[in-house]
Amino acid sequence: MNPFTFLPVAATLPLAFALGRARLPLHPAWTARILATVAATATVSAVGTALFVAVNYAATLAPDAADRLPEWMLFGDDEPVPAVAGVPALLAFGYACAAASWVVLRSAVTTRRARRLSRGVLDSDVPVAFAVPGRRDGGVLVSRGLLGLLDGRELAVVFRHEESHLRHAHHRYLLVGALIGGIVPPLRPLGARLRLALERWADEDTATATGDRVLVARTIAKVALASAPGGGRGPGVLPGFTESQTVERVRALLGAPPPATAVTGPVALLGSGLTTGPLAAAALQLDQALGLPFL
């Protein structure tokens, strides 16, 4: 087996693991974009490598069937794939397919249900609000408890926050975070940090629109306290108003606005994309492209 086969996961998984525990000194919008990019490429690298090794292991077991496979799917050497690598790859790919199917199915079912409910007010005393994606049947879903808890200015904060989620399609970011957490469980902290970055992104959008950071912070704290303990947690695949680390969000809003990082953010995003995207994908077949005679 060529050691370059494992270069994509060697390049992406450690970076994804580190970013799940590090705080990027960037505006939340750029933080979210970088985390989503790394999560997506780490997911593709992990699944792609498992599939690649599994296919070549199957070709080792059935050499005649291997002749019908595209040449790019094979290592390009005559060394058989040992069971110690092939069997785990088969199991890992099967698990990844099952986990991804579950995440996508749960997301579709939850979104469909939320779209039906978004035509009215959620009949619940728990104060919650969610951004429901959809061009025709999407919108902001709020509960009866939320409407009774907040005054007009506070409700405007909630709607502006959820509209920011919808405008920037944050549900897609959340799906990427859910996929990496489901397929590679040790990387769940990356998904959690991505969710926090998305909430902070919407918080800052709302603070800019209202011009009152204290009002936004007070509204978040008020809803979170009324929802405790854990009463305001939502489906996990839709952006919710008090879904992630409200204490950290309130503290951030009571401080100075984050720097725009209009130059640093795009450069960091470009750097993360270059290191975890095209290079990792190209490395998947580097041995065949260059004809390197490794093991």
Tab-separated table of C-alpha atoms in Angstrom:
chain	number	residue	atom	x	y	z
A	1	MET	CA	0.000	0.000	0.000
A	2	ASN	CA	1.170	3.478	-0.855
A	3	PRO	CA	1.540	5.753	2.201
A	4	PHE	CA	0.189	8.676	0.143
A	5	THR	CA	-3.201	6.969	0.303
A	6	PHE	CA	-3.572	8.205	3.870
A	7	LEU	CA	-2.258	11.717	3.246
A	8	PRO	CA	-5.747	13.302	3.004
A	9	VAL	CA	-6.833	12.103	6.455
A	10	ALA	CA	-3.377	12.847	7.862
A	11	ALA	CA	-3.722	16.440	6.627
A	12	THR	CA	-7.352	17.124	7.505
A	13	LEU	CA	-8.272	15.199	10.671
A	14	PRO	CA	-5.580	16.708	12.947
A	15	LEU	CA	-6.516	20.191	11.744
A	16	ALA	CA	-10.206	19.496	12.347
A	17	PHE	CA	-9.420	18.125	15.809
A	18	ALA	CA	-7.349	21.209	16.696
A	19	LEU	CA	-9.956	23.683	15.438
A	20	GLY	CA	-12.602	21.936	17.530
A	21	ARG	CA	-10.702	23.075	20.604
A	22	ALA	CA	-9.168	26.365	19.498
A	23	ARG	CA	-10.637	29.858	19.351
A	24	LEU	CA	-9.966	31.715	16.144
A	25	PRO	CA	-9.319	35.468	16.593
A	26	LEU	CA	-11.625	36.317	13.698
A	27	HIS	CA	-15.090	37.713	13.180
A	28	PRO	CA	-17.672	34.944	13.825
A	29	ALA	CA	-18.686	34.967	10.153
A	30	TRP	CA	-15.164	34.043	9.043
A	31	THR	CA	-14.748	31.591	11.901
A	32	ALA	CA	-17.898	29.767	10.804
A	33	ARG	CA	-16.781	29.650	7.179
A	34	ILE	CA	-13.380	28.237	8.081
A	35	LEU	CA	-14.797	25.638	10.474
A	36	ALA	CA	-17.365	24.537	7.893
A	37	THR	CA	-14.690	24.256	5.190
A	38	VAL	CA	-12.439	22.142	7.391
A	39	ALA	CA	-15.372	19.979	8.554
A	40	ALA	CA	-16.484	19.339	4.978
A	41	THR	CA	-13.040	18.437	3.681
A	42	ALA	CA	-12.301	16.265	6.716
A	43	THR	CA	-15.546	14.388	6.113
A	44	VAL	CA	-14.780	13.861	2.415
A	45	SER	CA	-11.219	12.803	3.181
A	46	ALA	CA	-12.239	10.279	5.844
A	47	VAL	CA	-15.028	8.723	3.781
A	48	GLY	CA	-13.032	8.818	0.541
A	49	THR	CA	-9.988	7.158	2.071
A	50	ALA	CA	-12.082	4.426	3.676
A	51	LEU	CA	-13.825	3.773	0.357
A	52	PHE	CA	-10.558	3.753	-1.574
A	53	VAL	CA	-8.877	1.243	0.753
A	54	ALA	CA	-12.031	-0.881	0.928
A	55	VAL	CA	-12.307	-1.091	-2.868
A	56	ASN	CA	-8.685	-2.108	-3.202
A	57	TYR	CA	-9.075	-4.693	-0.453
A	58	ALA	CA	-12.071	-6.120	-2.317
A	59	ALA	CA	-9.928	-6.172	-5.455
A	60	THR	CA	-7.330	-8.154	-3.516
A	61	LEU	CA	-9.968	-10.719	-2.567
A	62	ALA	CA	-11.424	-10.898	-6.088
A	63	PRO	CA	-8.700	-10.074	-8.658
A	64	ASP	CA	-10.912	-11.023	-11.607
A	65	ALA	CA	-13.573	-8.500	-10.595
A	66	ALA	CA	-10.886	-5.828	-10.216
A	67	ASP	CA	-10.366	-5.824	-13.980
A	68	ARG	CA	-13.816	-4.264	-14.362
A	69	LEU	CA	-13.038	-1.351	-12.026
A	70	PRO	CA	-11.861	2.042	-13.337
A	71	GLU	CA	-8.099	2.318	-13.206
A	72	TRP	CA	-8.208	5.411	-10.982
A	73	MET	CA	-9.917	3.393	-8.237
A	74	LEU	CA	-6.918	1.096	-7.835
A	75	PHE	CA	-3.560	1.720	-6.209
A	76	GLY	CA	-1.680	1.030	-9.400
A	77	ASP	CA	0.667	-1.551	-7.880
A	78	ASP	CA	0.555	-5.295	-7.395
A	79	GLU	CA	0.810	-5.277	-3.620
A	80	PRO	CA	-2.292	-6.797	-2.000
A	81	VAL	CA	-4.124	-4.864	0.696
A	82	PRO	CA	-3.755	-6.745	3.992
A	83	ALA	CA	-6.826	-7.620	6.015
A	84	VAL	CA	-5.539	-5.541	8.908
A	85	ALA	CA	-6.161	-2.439	6.739
A	86	GLY	CA	-8.939	-3.676	4.461
A	87	VAL	CA	-11.398	-4.956	7.071
A	88	PRO	CA	-11.349	-1.754	9.198
A	89	ALA	CA	-11.760	0.270	5.996
A	90	LEU	CA	-14.835	-1.746	5.025
A	91	LEU	CA	-16.334	-1.328	8.490
A	92	ALA	CA	-15.482	2.376	8.595
A	93	PHE	CA	-17.071	3.033	5.199
A	94	GLY	CA	-20.200	1.098	6.151
A	95	TYR	CA	-20.472	3.044	9.404
A	96	ALA	CA	-19.942	6.345	7.579
A	97	CYS	CA	-22.730	5.558	5.113
A	98	ALA	CA	-25.124	4.634	7.919
A	99	ALA	CA	-24.238	7.703	9.995
A	100	ALA	CA	-24.539	10.080	7.036
A	101	SER	CA	-27.887	8.575	6.031
A	102	TRP	CA	-29.208	9.018	9.563
A	103	VAL	CA	-28.072	12.649	9.775
A	104	VAL	CA	-29.528	13.557	6.375
A	105	LEU	CA	-32.800	11.735	7.066
A	106	ARG	CA	-33.186	13.375	10.475
A	107	SER	CA	-32.465	16.772	8.947
A	108	ALA	CA	-35.044	16.260	6.189
A	109	VAL	CA	-37.746	15.012	8.566
A	110	THR	CA	-37.146	17.773	11.102
A	111	THR	CA	-37.127	20.491	8.449
A	112	ARG	CA	-40.299	19.174	6.835
A	113	ARG	CA	-42.082	19.102	10.192
A	114	ALA	CA	-40.851	22.591	11.066
A	115	ARG	CA	-42.069	23.939	7.725
A	116	ARG	CA	-45.566	22.706	8.472
A	117	LEU	CA	-45.471	24.298	11.918
A	118	SER	CA	-43.989	27.582	10.663
A	119	ARG	CA	-47.337	28.527	9.152
A	120	GLY	CA	-48.519	29.358	12.666
A	121	VAL	CA	-47.296	29.636	16.253
A	122	LEU	CA	-45.778	26.650	18.036
A	123	ASP	CA	-48.179	25.523	20.754
A	124	SER	CA	-45.684	25.353	23.608
A	125	ASP	CA	-45.094	27.276	26.798
A	126	VAL	CA	-41.334	26.889	26.357
A	127	PRO	CA	-39.893	30.066	24.768
A	128	VAL	CA	-38.178	28.913	21.573
A	129	ALA	CA	-37.528	30.264	18.100
A	130	PHE	CA	-36.062	28.532	15.057
A	131	ALA	CA	-35.035	29.544	11.556
A	132	VAL	CA	-36.811	27.203	9.129
A	133	PRO	CA	-35.207	27.147	5.656
A	134	GLY	CA	-37.345	27.153	2.520
A	135	ARG	CA	-38.042	29.661	-0.227
A	136	ARG	CA	-41.823	29.279	-0.114
A	137	ASP	CA	-42.633	27.523	3.141
A	138	GLY	CA	-39.748	28.601	5.362
A	139	GLY	CA	-39.598	31.378	7.909
A	140	VAL	CA	-39.200	31.966	11.624
A	141	LEU	CA	-40.985	29.548	13.950
A	142	VAL	CA	-41.729	30.901	17.429
A	143	SER	CA	-43.611	29.437	20.354
A	144	ARG	CA	-46.545	30.808	22.289
A	145	GLY	CA	-44.296	30.937	25.347
A	146	LEU	CA	-41.814	33.200	23.575
A	147	LEU	CA	-44.519	35.630	22.449
A	148	GLY	CA	-45.773	35.885	26.009
A	149	LEU	CA	-42.322	36.344	27.499
A	150	LEU	CA	-40.847	39.152	25.388
A	151	ASP	CA	-41.882	42.706	24.637
A	152	GLY	CA	-41.919	44.240	21.174
A	153	ARG	CA	-38.263	45.308	21.054
A	154	GLU	CA	-37.099	41.931	22.316
A	155	LEU	CA	-39.238	40.085	19.784
A	156	ALA	CA	-37.674	42.225	17.047
A	157	VAL	CA	-34.262	41.028	18.253
A	158	VAL	CA	-35.373	37.398	17.983
A	159	PHE	CA	-36.753	37.827	14.466
A	160	ARG	CA	-33.681	39.706	13.246
A	161	HIS	CA	-31.458	36.982	14.690
A	162	GLU	CA	-33.357	34.171	12.984
A	163	GLU	CA	-33.581	36.121	9.730
A	164	SER	CA	-29.793	36.353	9.779
A	165	HIS	CA	-29.644	32.554	9.980
A	166	LEU	CA	-31.971	32.308	6.999
A	167	ARG	CA	-30.193	34.969	4.943
A	168	HIS	CA	-26.828	33.257	5.309
A	169	ALA	CA	-28.203	29.694	4.946
A	170	HIS	CA	-26.785	28.616	8.295
A	171	HIS	CA	-28.745	25.370	8.170
A	172	ARG	CA	-26.271	24.147	5.555
A	173	TYR	CA	-23.363	24.836	7.888
A	174	LEU	CA	-25.173	22.956	10.648
A	175	LEU	CA	-25.670	19.970	8.365
A	176	VAL	CA	-21.922	19.871	7.668
A	177	GLY	CA	-21.235	20.007	11.404
A	178	ALA	CA	-23.727	17.234	12.078
A	179	LEU	CA	-22.162	15.058	9.365
A	180	ILE	CA	-18.623	15.359	10.709
A	181	GLY	CA	-19.860	14.605	14.219
A	182	GLY	CA	-21.816	11.580	13.058
A	183	ILE	CA	-19.156	10.133	10.759
A	184	VAL	CA	-16.113	10.919	12.935
A	185	PRO	CA	-17.387	11.106	16.564
A	186	PRO	CA	-14.076	12.421	18.005
A	187	LEU	CA	-14.627	15.546	15.883
A	188	ARG	CA	-17.970	16.451	17.483
A	189	PRO	CA	-16.329	19.416	19.285
A	190	LEU	CA	-15.716	20.920	15.834
A	191	GLY	CA	-19.458	20.757	15.126
A	192	ALA	CA	-20.227	22.352	18.496
A	193	ARG	CA	-17.770	25.175	17.877
A	194	LEU	CA	-19.263	25.679	14.415
A	195	ARG	CA	-22.748	26.005	15.948
A	196	LEU	CA	-21.442	28.586	18.414
A	197	ALA	CA	-19.809	30.563	15.607
A	198	LEU	CA	-23.088	30.610	13.686
A	199	GLU	CA	-24.990	31.904	16.702
A	200	ARG	CA	-22.347	34.560	17.290
A	201	TRP	CA	-22.556	35.508	13.606
A	202	ALA	CA	-26.313	36.038	13.906
A	203	ASP	CA	-25.843	37.848	17.236
A	204	GLU	CA	-23.464	40.349	15.666
A	205	ASP	CA	-25.750	40.860	12.668
A	206	THR	CA	-28.593	41.599	15.073
A	207	ALA	CA	-26.499	43.938	17.213
A	208	THR	CA	-25.466	45.886	14.119
A	209	ALA	CA	-29.045	46.101	12.851
A	210	THR	CA	-30.508	47.234	16.170
A	211	GLY	CA	-27.562	49.335	17.295
A	212	ASP	CA	-28.021	48.018	20.839
A	213	ARG	CA	-25.688	45.231	21.946
A	214	VAL	CA	-27.049	45.290	25.491
A	215	LEU	CA	-30.605	44.717	24.267
A	216	VAL	CA	-29.509	41.692	22.234
A	217	ALA	CA	-27.542	40.279	25.179
A	218	ARG	CA	-30.462	40.829	27.568
A	219	THR	CA	-32.903	39.140	25.208
A	220	ILE	CA	-30.677	36.074	24.818
A	221	ALA	CA	-30.216	35.790	28.586
A	222	LYS	CA	-33.935	36.257	29.249
A	223	VAL	CA	-34.959	33.491	26.844
A	224	ALA	CA	-32.203	31.167	28.076
A	225	LEU	CA	-33.187	31.608	31.730
A	226	ALA	CA	-36.848	30.996	30.958
A	227	SER	CA	-35.927	27.840	29.057
A	228	ALA	CA	-33.636	26.332	31.716
A	229	PRO	CA	-32.776	23.633	32.401
A	230	GLY	CA	-32.504	22.374	28.819
A	231	GLY	CA	-36.071	23.255	27.949
A	232	GLY	CA	-35.140	25.368	24.976
A	233	ARG	CA	-33.061	22.820	23.168
A	234	GLY	CA	-34.319	22.188	19.704
A	235	PRO	CA	-33.839	19.627	16.966
A	236	GLY	CA	-30.126	20.323	16.483
A	237	VAL	CA	-30.272	20.636	12.692
A	238	LEU	CA	-32.063	24.013	12.642
A	239	PRO	CA	-30.637	27.256	14.054
A	240	GLY	CA	-32.288	28.113	17.368
A	241	PHE	CA	-32.220	31.350	19.347
A	242	THR	CA	-30.664	29.938	22.553
A	243	GLU	CA	-29.116	26.766	21.202
A	244	SER	CA	-25.439	27.223	21.992
A	245	GLN	CA	-23.408	28.533	24.945
A	246	THR	CA	-25.544	31.503	25.888
A	247	VAL	CA	-23.160	32.648	28.621
A	248	GLU	CA	-20.306	33.064	26.153
A	249	ARG	CA	-22.589	34.806	23.683
A	250	VAL	CA	-23.883	37.267	26.277
A	251	ARG	CA	-20.363	38.069	27.464
A	252	ALA	CA	-19.264	38.712	23.896
A	253	LEU	CA	-22.182	41.057	23.269
A	254	LEU	CA	-21.486	43.007	26.449
A	255	GLY	CA	-17.942	43.606	25.234
A	256	ALA	CA	-16.590	45.438	22.225
A	257	PRO	CA	-17.698	44.339	18.736
A	258	PRO	CA	-15.344	41.817	17.143
A	259	PRO	CA	-12.915	43.071	14.495
A	260	ALA	CA	-14.219	42.838	10.956
A	261	THR	CA	-11.055	40.977	9.835
A	262	ALA	CA	-11.925	41.928	6.259
A	263	VAL	CA	-8.439	40.891	5.115
A	264	THR	CA	-7.380	38.269	7.658
A	265	GLY	CA	-10.660	36.355	7.399
A	266	PRO	CA	-10.613	35.760	3.629
A	267	VAL	CA	-6.887	34.940	3.699
A	268	ALA	CA	-7.401	32.408	6.505
A	269	LEU	CA	-10.360	30.883	4.665
A	270	LEU	CA	-8.325	30.622	1.480
A	271	GLY	CA	-5.479	29.013	3.398
A	272	SER	CA	-7.718	26.444	5.053
A	273	GLY	CA	-9.356	25.638	1.722
A	274	LEU	CA	-6.034	25.186	-0.017
A	275	THR	CA	-4.597	22.928	2.650
A	276	THR	CA	-7.624	20.765	3.315
A	277	GLY	CA	-9.427	20.833	-0.003
A	278	PRO	CA	-7.704	20.588	-3.382
A	279	LEU	CA	-4.393	19.367	-1.978
A	280	ALA	CA	-5.997	16.627	0.092
A	281	ALA	CA	-8.151	15.521	-2.812
A	282	ALA	CA	-5.190	15.461	-5.174
A	283	ALA	CA	-3.147	13.450	-2.701
A	284	LEU	CA	-5.722	10.675	-2.849
A	285	GLN	CA	-4.282	9.596	-6.188
A	286	LEU	CA	-0.825	11.100	-5.942
A	287	ASP	CA	0.842	7.718	-6.120
A	288	GLN	CA	-0.838	6.906	-9.445
A	289	ALA	CA	-0.384	10.353	-10.929
A	290	LEU	CA	3.355	10.437	-10.208
A	291	GLY	CA	3.988	6.709	-10.397
A	292	LEU	CA	5.920	6.713	-7.126
A	293	PRO	CA	7.250	3.243	-6.297
A	294	PHE	CA	6.391	3.173	-2.593
A	295	LEU	CA	5.122	0.134	-0.699
